Short mmCIF file of C-alpha atoms in Angstrom, two decimals:
data_model
loop_
_atom_site.label_atom_id
_atom_site.label_comp_id
_atom_site.label_asym_id
_atom_site.label_seq_id
_atom_site.Cartn_x
_atom_site.Cartn_y
_atom_site.Cartn_z
CA MET A 1 306.96 253.91 201.26
CA ALA A 2 305.89 250.71 202.74
CA ALA A 3 304.44 250.60 206.32
CA ASP A 4 303.15 247.47 208.50
CA ALA A 5 299.81 246.98 209.22
CA PRO A 6 298.61 248.74 212.04
CA THR A 7 297.37 247.63 215.03
CA ALA A 8 293.85 247.39 215.50
CA ALA A 9 292.87 250.79 216.78
CA PRO A 10 290.36 251.26 219.65
CA LYS A 11 287.50 252.70 219.82
CA GLN A 12 286.55 256.20 221.04
CA LYS A 13 284.16 257.30 223.78
CA GLY A 14 281.84 260.13 224.21
CA PHE A 15 281.66 263.15 222.35
CA LEU A 16 284.64 262.29 219.71
CA GLY A 17 283.11 258.78 219.80
CA TRP A 18 280.15 259.78 218.77
CA VAL A 19 281.58 262.07 216.39
CA GLU A 20 283.29 258.90 215.12
CA LYS A 21 279.94 256.44 214.56
CA THR A 22 277.74 258.82 212.93
CA GLY A 23 280.25 260.39 210.93
CA ASN A 24 280.50 256.52 209.67
CA LYS A 25 277.04 255.85 209.27
CA LEU A 26 277.06 259.21 206.57
CA PRO A 27 277.00 258.01 203.06
CA ASP A 28 279.71 258.90 200.67
CA PRO A 29 279.63 262.89 199.64
CA VAL A 30 278.59 262.03 196.29
CA PHE A 31 275.44 260.59 197.27
CA ILE A 32 274.97 263.42 199.96
CA PHE A 33 274.08 265.90 197.08
CA PHE A 34 272.02 263.31 195.33
CA TYR A 35 269.97 262.69 198.37
CA LEU A 36 269.75 266.63 198.74
CA ILE A 37 268.61 266.96 195.53
CA GLY A 38 265.37 264.64 195.61
CA ALA A 39 264.69 266.64 198.89
CA LEU A 40 264.99 269.77 197.21
CA ILE A 41 263.10 268.75 194.66
CA VAL A 42 260.15 268.09 197.61
CA ILE A 43 260.80 271.32 199.18
CA SER A 44 259.98 273.45 195.80
CA LEU A 45 257.47 271.81 195.37
CA ILE A 46 255.85 272.74 198.74
CA CYS A 47 257.46 276.40 198.71
CA TRP A 48 255.90 276.71 194.83
CA ALA A 49 252.29 275.76 196.50
CA LEU A 50 252.68 277.75 199.50
CA GLY A 51 254.00 280.73 197.29
CA VAL A 52 256.95 281.81 199.08
CA SER A 53 258.49 284.53 197.50
CA ALA A 54 261.18 287.67 198.98
CA THR A 55 261.59 290.96 197.49
CA HIS A 56 264.88 291.32 195.17
CA PRO A 57 267.07 293.31 197.06
CA THR A 58 269.59 294.75 194.14
CA LEU A 59 267.29 294.33 190.83
CA VAL A 60 265.26 296.67 189.95
CA GLY A 61 262.35 296.25 187.10
CA GLU A 62 261.48 298.53 184.07
CA ASP A 63 258.50 300.10 186.57
CA GLY A 64 260.79 301.28 189.45
CA ASN A 65 259.37 299.27 191.92
CA PRO A 66 261.85 296.16 193.24
CA VAL A 67 261.18 292.97 191.68
CA VAL A 68 259.60 289.99 194.07
CA ILE A 69 261.18 286.34 193.32
CA SER A 70 259.03 283.50 193.89
CA ALA A 71 259.70 279.61 194.64
CA VAL A 72 259.59 277.58 191.27
CA ALA A 73 258.98 274.64 190.53
CA LEU A 74 261.72 272.17 190.10
CA LEU A 75 259.51 269.63 188.27
CA SER A 76 258.18 272.27 186.23
CA GLY A 77 258.43 271.90 182.42
CA ASP A 78 260.84 274.09 181.57
CA ASN A 79 263.32 272.87 184.96
CA ILE A 80 262.71 269.05 183.85
CA ARG A 81 263.72 270.25 180.42
CA ARG A 82 266.84 272.49 181.36
CA LEU A 83 267.84 269.37 183.63
CA TRP A 84 268.57 267.25 180.90
CA VAL A 85 269.06 269.85 177.80
CA GLU A 86 271.62 271.49 179.61
CA MET A 87 273.49 268.76 181.37
CA PRO A 88 276.84 269.10 180.05
CA GLU A 89 276.71 272.28 180.49
CA THR A 90 275.65 272.30 183.78
CA PHE A 91 279.09 270.35 184.75
CA THR A 92 281.85 271.62 182.10
CA HIS A 93 280.39 275.39 183.09
CA PHE A 94 280.97 274.21 187.61
CA HIS A 95 283.30 277.48 187.27
CA PRO A 96 285.94 274.92 190.38
CA LEU A 97 286.01 272.62 187.79
CA GLY A 98 287.56 274.46 185.29
CA TYR A 99 290.05 276.17 188.18
CA VAL A 100 291.22 273.02 190.17
CA LEU A 101 291.87 271.21 186.67
CA VAL A 102 294.01 274.25 185.39
CA VAL A 103 296.06 274.61 188.63
CA MET A 104 296.60 269.88 189.26
CA LEU A 105 298.11 270.55 185.57
CA GLY A 106 300.91 272.14 186.41
CA ALA A 107 301.29 270.92 190.22
CA GLY A 108 300.55 267.77 189.95
CA VAL A 109 303.97 267.85 187.69
CA ALA A 110 305.64 269.85 190.44
CA GLU A 111 304.59 266.97 193.11
CA ARG A 112 305.15 264.16 190.43
CA SER A 113 308.62 265.31 189.75
CA GLY A 114 309.60 265.07 193.37
CA LEU A 115 310.14 269.03 193.99
CA PHE A 116 307.28 269.27 196.84
CA ALA A 117 309.25 266.38 198.72
CA SER A 118 313.11 267.88 198.06
CA ALA A 119 311.48 271.58 199.13
CA MET A 120 309.76 270.18 202.58
CA ARG A 121 312.78 268.30 203.43
CA ALA A 122 315.82 270.73 201.66
CA ALA A 123 313.86 273.10 204.40
CA VAL A 124 313.60 271.03 207.65
CA ARG A 125 316.47 268.96 207.81
CA ASN A 126 319.27 272.19 208.68
CA ALA A 127 316.69 273.59 210.84
CA PRO A 128 318.55 274.83 214.22
CA LYS A 129 317.20 272.40 217.21
CA PHE A 130 315.83 275.67 219.00
CA LEU A 131 313.58 276.21 216.12
CA LEU A 132 312.75 272.90 214.58
CA THR A 133 309.29 273.47 216.20
CA PRO A 134 308.27 276.29 214.06
CA VAL A 135 310.48 275.53 211.07
CA VAL A 136 308.67 272.15 210.64
CA ALA A 137 305.33 274.10 211.21
CA LEU A 138 305.87 276.81 208.44
CA VAL A 139 306.74 274.21 206.56
CA ALA A 140 304.13 272.07 207.07
CA MET A 141 301.71 275.20 206.63
CA ILE A 142 303.28 275.95 203.63
CA GLY A 143 303.59 272.80 202.45
CA ASN A 144 299.24 272.80 201.66
CA HIS A 145 299.99 273.62 197.97
CA ALA A 146 302.04 269.81 197.80
CA ALA A 147 299.05 268.25 198.54
CA ASP A 148 299.16 264.85 199.41
CA ALA A 149 303.07 265.46 200.07
CA GLY A 150 302.27 267.28 202.90
CA TYR A 151 301.37 264.06 204.54
CA VAL A 152 303.36 261.88 203.03
CA VAL A 153 306.71 263.46 203.20
CA LEU A 154 306.88 265.95 205.32
CA ILE A 155 304.72 264.44 208.72
CA PRO A 156 307.02 261.46 208.88
CA LEU A 157 310.14 263.39 208.61
CA ALA A 158 309.60 266.06 211.60
CA GLY A 159 309.24 262.22 213.34
CA VAL A 160 312.73 261.43 212.06
CA LEU A 161 314.30 265.06 213.04
CA PHE A 162 312.24 265.34 216.46
CA ALA A 163 314.19 261.83 216.98
CA ALA A 164 317.81 262.76 215.93
CA ALA A 165 317.53 266.27 218.05
CA GLY A 166 316.32 264.24 221.34
CA ARG A 167 313.06 265.24 221.41
CA HIS A 168 309.34 263.15 220.80
CA PRO A 169 309.20 261.76 217.68
CA LEU A 170 305.56 262.36 218.10
CA ALA A 171 305.73 266.00 219.05
CA GLY A 172 307.61 266.30 215.81
CA ILE A 173 304.77 264.28 214.20
CA ALA A 174 301.64 267.04 216.12
CA ALA A 175 303.35 269.67 214.79
CA ALA A 176 303.97 269.10 211.42
CA PHE A 177 299.76 267.56 211.34
CA ALA A 178 298.61 270.79 213.30
CA GLY A 179 300.25 272.94 210.55
CA VAL A 180 299.77 270.90 207.23
CA SER A 181 295.91 270.03 207.95
CA GLY A 182 294.75 272.14 211.45
CA GLY A 183 296.95 274.81 209.42
CA PHE A 184 294.74 273.35 205.91
CA SER A 185 294.50 277.30 204.60
CA ALA A 186 297.00 278.54 206.35
CA ASN A 187 299.78 280.21 203.56
CA ILE A 188 301.96 282.73 202.47
CA ALA A 189 300.82 282.99 198.75
CA PRO A 190 296.83 281.29 197.38
CA GLY A 191 297.46 278.21 195.54
CA GLN A 192 294.99 275.08 194.67
CA LEU A 193 292.64 275.57 198.04
CA ASP A 194 292.10 279.44 196.53
CA ALA A 195 291.08 278.53 193.28
CA LEU A 196 288.05 275.33 194.43
CA LEU A 197 286.83 277.65 197.01
CA PHE A 198 286.91 280.87 194.99
CA GLY A 199 285.06 278.88 192.24
CA ILE A 200 282.54 277.59 194.47
CA THR A 201 281.76 281.35 195.63
CA GLU A 202 281.94 282.45 192.17
CA ALA A 203 279.54 279.85 191.61
CA ALA A 204 276.75 281.03 194.23
CA VAL A 205 277.83 285.29 193.63
CA GLU A 206 276.53 284.32 189.82
CA GLY A 207 273.77 282.26 191.27
CA SER A 208 271.90 284.19 193.44
CA SER A 209 272.26 287.41 191.14
CA LEU A 210 272.99 290.00 193.51
CA ASP A 211 276.19 291.32 191.84
CA PRO A 212 276.36 290.42 188.07
CA ASN A 213 280.17 291.98 187.44
CA TRP A 214 281.59 290.23 190.56
CA ILE A 215 284.29 288.56 189.50
CA ALA A 216 286.07 285.52 191.42
CA ASN A 217 290.14 286.42 192.46
CA ILE A 218 291.53 283.77 194.04
CA ALA A 219 294.10 285.89 195.20
CA GLY A 220 291.26 287.12 197.63
CA ASN A 221 292.27 285.79 200.65
CA THR A 222 295.86 286.25 200.39
CA TYR A 223 296.71 288.53 203.06
CA PHE A 224 293.52 286.96 205.43
CA ILE A 225 296.17 283.72 205.08
CA GLN A 226 298.88 285.32 205.59
CA GLY A 227 298.15 286.64 208.83
CA MET A 228 296.36 283.06 209.29
CA THR A 229 299.99 281.70 209.23
CA ILE A 230 301.18 284.67 211.22
CA LEU A 231 299.27 283.57 214.08
CA PHE A 232 299.18 279.77 213.91
CA LEU A 233 302.74 279.24 213.59
CA PRO A 234 303.44 280.71 217.27
CA ILE A 235 300.02 278.84 218.46
CA ILE A 236 301.72 275.63 217.38
CA TRP A 237 304.76 276.16 218.66
CA PHE A 238 303.63 277.14 221.74
CA VAL A 239 301.10 273.82 222.47
CA THR A 240 304.09 271.51 221.09
CA ASP A 241 307.08 272.79 223.43
CA VAL A 242 304.35 273.45 226.28
CA MET A 243 301.80 271.42 226.01
CA ILE A 244 302.16 268.15 223.94
CA GLU A 245 305.90 267.40 224.95
CA PRO A 246 306.43 266.91 228.26
CA ARG A 247 302.68 265.26 228.68
CA LEU A 248 305.17 262.59 226.18
CA GLY A 249 307.71 262.64 228.20
CA LYS A 250 311.52 261.38 227.23
CA TYR A 251 311.72 259.93 223.84
CA GLN A 252 313.05 256.31 225.10
CA GLY A 253 313.34 254.69 221.95
CA GLY A 254 312.26 251.50 220.25
CA GLY A 255 309.88 251.30 217.29
CA ASP A 256 310.44 250.60 213.48
CA ALA A 257 310.83 253.78 211.93
CA ALA A 258 313.63 253.32 211.02
CA LYS A 259 313.29 250.52 208.91
CA THR A 260 310.14 252.07 207.02
CA LEU A 261 311.02 255.52 206.39
CA GLY A 262 312.42 254.59 203.50
CA ASP A 263 313.59 257.99 201.56
CA GLU A 264 312.05 260.72 203.57
CA ASP A 265 314.64 261.12 206.13
CA LYS A 266 318.23 260.50 203.28
CA PRO A 267 319.60 263.64 202.29
CA LEU A 268 319.19 265.36 198.82
CA THR A 269 321.34 264.02 196.11
CA ALA A 270 323.38 267.05 194.29
CA ASP A 271 320.98 266.79 191.33
CA GLN A 272 318.12 267.49 193.96
CA LYS A 273 319.75 270.56 194.74
CA LYS A 274 320.87 271.37 191.48
CA GLY A 275 317.52 271.03 190.64
CA LEU A 276 316.14 273.30 193.28
CA GLY A 277 317.73 275.69 191.97
CA ARG A 278 316.77 275.83 188.80
CA ALA A 279 313.31 275.79 190.56
CA GLY A 280 313.41 278.56 192.09
CA LEU A 281 314.62 280.42 188.61
CA ALA A 282 311.78 279.08 187.34
CA VAL A 283 309.43 280.76 189.65
CA LEU A 284 311.61 283.73 189.37
CA GLY A 285 311.23 283.58 186.04
CA VAL A 286 307.53 283.50 185.72
CA ILE A 287 307.32 286.18 188.51
CA VAL A 288 308.59 288.33 185.85
CA LEU A 289 307.24 287.73 182.66
CA TRP A 290 303.49 288.50 185.26
CA LEU A 291 305.00 291.38 185.46
CA ILE A 292 305.78 292.14 182.49
CA PHE A 293 302.28 291.22 181.53
CA THR A 294 300.80 293.75 183.74
CA PHE A 295 302.74 296.51 183.58
CA ALA A 296 304.50 296.82 180.10
CA PRO A 297 303.29 299.51 178.23
CA THR A 298 300.34 297.97 176.63
CA THR A 299 299.20 296.29 179.95
CA PRO A 300 297.92 292.96 178.51
CA LEU A 301 296.50 292.09 181.58
CA ILE A 302 295.52 295.74 182.91
CA ASP A 303 291.70 296.96 181.33
CA GLU A 304 292.21 300.89 181.85
CA THR A 305 288.51 301.41 180.10
CA ALA A 306 286.73 299.53 183.18
CA CYS A 307 287.23 302.90 185.00
CA PRO A 308 288.78 304.97 182.93
CA ALA A 309 290.65 307.74 185.82
CA ALA A 310 288.39 310.59 185.15
CA VAL A 311 285.32 308.51 185.65
CA ALA A 312 287.41 307.31 188.99
CA ALA A 313 287.97 311.28 190.09
CA ALA A 314 284.64 312.07 189.59
CA GLY A 315 283.59 308.79 191.64
CA ASP A 316 281.25 307.13 188.86
CA CYS A 317 283.37 304.01 189.22
CA ASN A 318 286.05 301.32 191.46
CA PRO A 319 289.30 301.91 189.60
CA ILE A 320 289.83 298.43 190.99
CA SER A 321 288.16 297.42 188.26
CA ASN A 322 290.86 297.64 185.76
CA TRP A 323 292.80 294.58 187.41
CA ASN A 324 290.45 292.22 186.67
CA PRO A 325 291.71 290.83 184.14
CA PHE A 326 294.95 290.12 186.48
CA PHE A 327 293.47 288.66 189.11
CA SER A 328 291.42 286.36 186.50
CA SER A 329 294.56 285.60 185.10
CA LEU A 330 295.92 284.03 188.49
CA VAL A 331 294.80 280.76 188.07
CA ALA A 332 296.10 280.65 184.41
CA ALA A 333 299.92 281.54 186.25
CA PHE A 334 299.50 279.48 189.35
CA PHE A 335 300.15 276.46 186.18
CA ILE A 336 302.68 278.17 184.61
CA LEU A 337 304.37 278.50 187.86
CA PHE A 338 304.17 275.19 188.88
CA LEU A 339 304.56 273.74 185.65
CA ALA A 340 307.97 275.83 184.85
CA ALA A 341 309.18 274.71 188.35
CA GLY A 342 308.65 270.67 188.38
CA TRP A 343 309.83 270.73 184.82
CA ALA A 344 312.82 273.13 185.69
CA TYR A 345 313.61 270.59 188.31
CA GLY A 346 312.40 266.91 187.01
CA ALA A 347 314.67 267.80 183.87
CA ALA A 348 318.34 268.44 186.55
CA ALA A 349 317.01 266.05 189.58
CA GLY A 350 316.71 263.60 186.84
CA THR A 351 313.13 262.42 187.30
CA ILE A 352 311.94 264.28 183.81
CA ARG A 353 314.25 262.84 181.27
CA ASN A 354 311.77 263.90 177.84
CA HIS A 355 308.50 265.69 176.95
CA ARG A 356 306.84 262.52 177.34
CA ASP A 357 307.61 262.47 181.38
CA LEU A 358 306.05 265.61 181.38
CA VAL A 359 302.62 263.99 179.68
CA GLU A 360 302.78 261.54 181.70
CA MET A 361 303.11 263.57 184.77
CA MET A 362 299.98 265.80 183.60
CA ALA A 363 297.91 263.01 183.24
CA ASP A 364 298.50 261.21 186.71
CA ALA A 365 297.59 264.59 187.85
CA MET A 366 294.04 264.31 186.22
CA LYS A 367 293.90 260.50 187.25
CA ASP A 368 293.87 261.42 190.73
CA LEU A 369 291.45 263.60 190.17
CA GLY A 370 288.80 260.94 189.32
CA TYR A 371 286.38 261.28 192.42
CA TYR A 372 286.39 265.48 192.87
CA LEU A 373 284.92 265.09 188.62
CA VAL A 374 282.92 262.75 190.22
CA LEU A 375 281.31 264.92 193.24
CA ALA A 376 282.01 267.62 191.40
CA PHE A 377 279.31 266.73 189.20
CA ALA A 378 277.32 266.40 191.52
CA ALA A 379 277.73 269.21 193.46
CA ALA A 380 277.11 271.37 190.38
CA HIS A 381 274.07 270.09 189.83
CA PHE A 382 272.47 270.57 193.18
CA VAL A 383 273.97 274.48 192.98
CA ALA A 384 272.45 274.95 189.49
CA MET A 385 268.66 273.30 190.58
CA PHE A 386 269.64 275.50 194.02
CA ASN A 387 269.40 278.28 191.85
CA TRP A 388 266.74 277.02 189.50
CA SER A 389 264.40 277.34 192.59
CA ASN A 390 265.06 280.45 193.70
CA LEU A 391 265.02 278.91 196.91
CA GLY A 392 268.91 280.34 197.66
CA LEU A 393 268.36 283.91 197.28
CA ILE A 394 265.07 284.21 198.97
CA SER A 395 266.41 281.84 201.96
CA ALA A 396 269.26 284.22 202.48
CA VAL A 397 266.78 287.43 201.77
CA HIS A 398 264.83 286.38 204.70
CA GLY A 399 268.05 285.04 206.81
CA ALA A 400 269.56 288.08 206.53
CA ASN A 401 266.31 289.93 207.43
CA ALA A 402 266.08 288.03 210.36
CA ILE A 403 270.04 288.47 211.62
CA GLN A 404 269.23 291.98 211.51
CA SER A 405 266.31 292.41 213.42
CA THR A 406 268.13 290.53 216.18
CA GLY A 407 271.25 293.43 215.89
CA LEU A 408 273.72 290.47 216.19
CA PRO A 409 276.89 292.37 215.32
CA LEU A 410 278.52 291.56 211.70
CA PRO A 411 281.68 289.78 213.97
CA ILE A 412 280.07 287.61 216.05
CA LEU A 413 277.58 286.62 212.93
CA LEU A 414 281.32 285.78 211.47
CA VAL A 415 282.24 284.11 214.84
CA LEU A 416 279.13 282.17 214.47
CA ILE A 417 279.73 280.99 210.93
CA VAL A 418 283.03 279.60 212.15
CA LEU A 419 282.25 277.25 214.76
CA PHE A 420 279.24 275.86 212.34
CA THR A 421 281.60 275.33 209.48
CA GLY A 422 283.99 274.08 212.28
CA LEU A 423 280.83 271.15 213.59
CA ILE A 424 279.65 270.02 210.00
CA ASN A 425 283.82 269.55 209.29
CA LEU A 426 283.63 266.59 212.36
CA PHE A 427 281.48 265.30 209.62
CA VAL A 428 282.04 265.90 206.26
CA GLY A 429 285.68 266.16 205.79
CA SER A 430 285.40 266.96 202.01
CA ALA A 431 286.49 271.04 201.72
CA SER A 432 284.72 271.67 198.44
CA ALA A 433 281.38 269.01 200.03
CA LYS A 434 281.32 271.63 202.77
CA TRP A 435 281.67 274.54 200.93
CA ALA A 436 279.24 273.84 197.80
CA LEU A 437 276.64 272.72 200.37
CA LEU A 438 276.95 276.22 202.23
CA ALA A 439 278.13 278.63 199.99
CA PRO A 440 274.78 279.73 198.07
CA VAL A 441 273.16 280.69 201.16
CA LEU A 442 275.99 281.73 203.35
CA VAL A 443 277.05 283.94 200.58
CA PRO A 444 274.20 286.22 199.37
CA MET A 445 273.31 286.62 202.90
CA LEU A 446 276.05 288.10 203.95
CA MET A 447 276.61 290.00 200.85
CA LEU A 448 272.68 291.50 201.68
CA LEU A 449 274.60 292.08 205.71
CA GLY A 450 277.46 293.65 204.50
CA ILE A 451 280.12 291.23 203.98
CA SER A 452 281.89 290.58 200.88
CA PRO A 453 282.16 287.14 199.17
CA GLU A 454 285.47 286.92 199.89
CA GLY A 455 284.56 287.37 203.35
CA ALA A 456 282.34 284.88 203.84
CA THR A 457 285.23 282.60 202.10
CA ALA A 458 287.40 283.71 204.56
CA ALA A 459 285.36 283.02 207.71
CA TYR A 460 284.30 279.57 206.13
CA ARG A 461 288.17 278.45 206.03
CA VAL A 462 288.72 279.63 209.38
CA GLY A 463 286.01 276.56 210.94
CA ASP A 464 287.23 274.20 208.19
CA SER A 465 290.30 274.01 208.90
CA ALA A 466 290.81 273.70 213.23
CA THR A 467 289.03 270.58 213.30
CA ASN A 468 290.71 268.95 210.11
CA ILE A 469 293.45 266.84 213.33
CA ILE A 470 290.56 265.52 215.79
CA THR A 471 288.10 263.83 213.36
CA PRO A 472 288.70 260.10 212.64
CA LEU A 473 286.87 261.19 209.49
CA MET A 474 289.64 263.27 207.34
CA VAL A 475 290.83 260.52 204.77
CA TYR A 476 294.94 260.86 206.34
CA PHE A 477 293.89 260.30 210.19
CA PRO A 478 294.16 256.23 209.31
CA LEU A 479 297.77 257.71 207.74
CA ILE A 480 299.05 259.76 210.69
CA LEU A 481 297.91 256.97 213.63
CA ILE A 482 300.49 254.41 210.67
CA PHE A 483 303.38 257.16 211.29
CA CYS A 484 302.58 257.22 215.19
CA GLN A 485 302.97 253.57 216.22
CA ARG A 486 306.11 253.06 214.39
CA TRP A 487 307.65 254.98 217.13
CA GLN A 488 304.96 253.62 219.73
CA LYS A 489 303.53 250.60 218.66
CA ASP A 490 300.59 251.10 221.60
CA PHE A 491 299.04 254.49 220.13
CA GLY A 492 296.30 254.12 219.26
CA LEU A 493 292.98 256.50 217.54
CA GLY A 494 292.07 257.60 220.95
CA SER A 495 295.85 258.32 221.59
CA LEU A 496 295.71 260.71 218.03
CA THR A 497 293.08 262.41 219.03
CA ALA A 498 293.88 263.43 222.73
CA MET A 499 297.56 264.69 221.46
CA MET A 500 295.35 267.34 218.32
CA LEU A 501 292.52 268.30 220.62
CA PRO A 502 294.34 271.31 222.41
CA TYR A 503 295.46 272.12 218.43
CA SER A 504 292.28 272.28 217.04
CA VAL A 505 290.72 274.42 220.35
CA TRP A 506 294.01 277.15 220.46
CA LEU A 507 293.93 277.54 216.45
CA MET A 508 289.68 277.52 216.45
CA ILE A 509 290.92 280.33 219.41
CA GLY A 510 293.23 282.29 217.32
CA GLY A 511 291.08 281.83 214.16
CA ILE A 512 287.67 282.78 215.68
CA ALA A 513 290.28 286.33 217.19
CA LEU A 514 291.40 287.07 213.68
CA THR A 515 288.63 286.99 212.13
CA PHE A 516 286.58 289.20 214.75
CA PHE A 517 289.33 291.86 214.37
CA TRP A 518 290.38 291.71 210.71
CA VAL A 519 286.35 292.77 210.11
CA TRP A 520 286.76 295.14 213.56
CA VAL A 521 289.91 297.27 211.59
CA GLY A 522 288.68 297.19 208.18
CA TRP A 523 291.76 295.37 206.55
CA PRO A 524 291.29 294.62 203.30
CA LEU A 525 291.11 290.02 202.70
CA GLY A 526 293.76 289.96 199.42
CA PRO A 527 294.89 292.48 196.57
CA GLY A 528 291.09 294.36 195.23
CA ALA A 529 288.83 291.99 198.45
CA ASP A 530 287.30 293.79 201.31
CA MET A 531 285.74 292.45 204.45
CA THR A 532 283.22 294.85 203.94
CA TYR A 533 280.44 295.74 200.45
CA THR A 534 278.06 297.50 199.19
CA LEU A 535 274.93 295.67 196.89
CA PRO A 536 274.97 296.96 193.45
CA THR A 537 271.35 298.46 192.21
CA VAL A 538 270.93 296.94 188.65
CA THR A 539 268.22 296.55 186.21
CA PRO A 540 266.95 293.33 184.99
#
């Protein structure tokens, strides 16, 4: 897709100008982790010398007394040896790495075969004019599974569709951008982002040693992200039709969008329509296959021995533990789902001619993860060394005690975490980088306060979404500016930020209200995932 070079963007002023200048001065997230490792080494030495410690909230020694955990110097002989000897293991055993690589092997095929792009085009092209805004917003939120395709295909297409309907194309771009990026965590089903975030959450729980039996369930936020979708859809609809489009005024024509949009506005071919049908059958087949694995007589994905009925009736175990194999299989399920659907689409649409094309698409997906691998290497060692020093758990224990002493209600605490995450998001755009920084302290601290790891992850997701669309440091921000300038040449960086700010404010308010309500009502966040949590007592 060719595009003319954008006009020079005006400099921001005020708070957003400060955000832009400050954020541009920050180093790459990879080096942020390396600098933090250096700082962590110094802090661990100071805390070790001062004898900083905390009582472990769950571990009980052989004498029946709680175990005391002390700060460990990262320059000790054991930790130096551990760093160099276990470096390959530290990297390859970083939970998010395996989860993301497996899911992306399938998602890469679905994206490169054209499945995601065709599905989004088919969904929005035939939408009735009066439902154009909500359809664009809904497809945009679901399109988060498509990664780049949501930005590259749907957002410019939304501008074309709005113009064809006699509406302002920038309003269409704004609605799609708000859905894809402002509703970044909202969806109707888990996907790549869930694999990424819950991998980091699992690493945080494992490092804290608070609950050795906790297993990551990438469906653990399913109900919550569905609630986000239901809530965010009318918010984006309202902001677009009532606040943004009236300010833009009537579109007078002009711009060179028609010359640069390429294939995004072309109707689907017969082969592409056939491919979508085949992909739908493939998705249905994978779902049926997993139902057989789960409910067949041998129940390979249900472990009846984990919590037998008689033991469960006595209240000595949680029956949901029987489903742990099913929850753990969901990463593989999404890999097979995306792979089968992408292959079925590509074979019918002509984008996959043989098995070599399929392998090439999977290889290309791995190439696109090159930067993520470098980031994961740095993040894995930061998280591991944070755990070796015991500073994460010590900070969590003292932080939890401080919060308890204030009497701050848990819903208010989660709201503050949402706001804090939204602020950090203005400066660090990578979702994995932010959560890798925050999770080692936030997850165990909230576990100590009675909030589950799934609850901590859900609160993070709300804050991570809302401010994506107003920070110039978001990687797709310049691309969205180019899309806007196709329709309005003098549309600058400040114009884009001002247009998206109402979405950011209302999505943040809605997300905070949803988080508060979810805690208050006590609904589960996903299958087998409650908001509340009770620490187990374990013996080392």
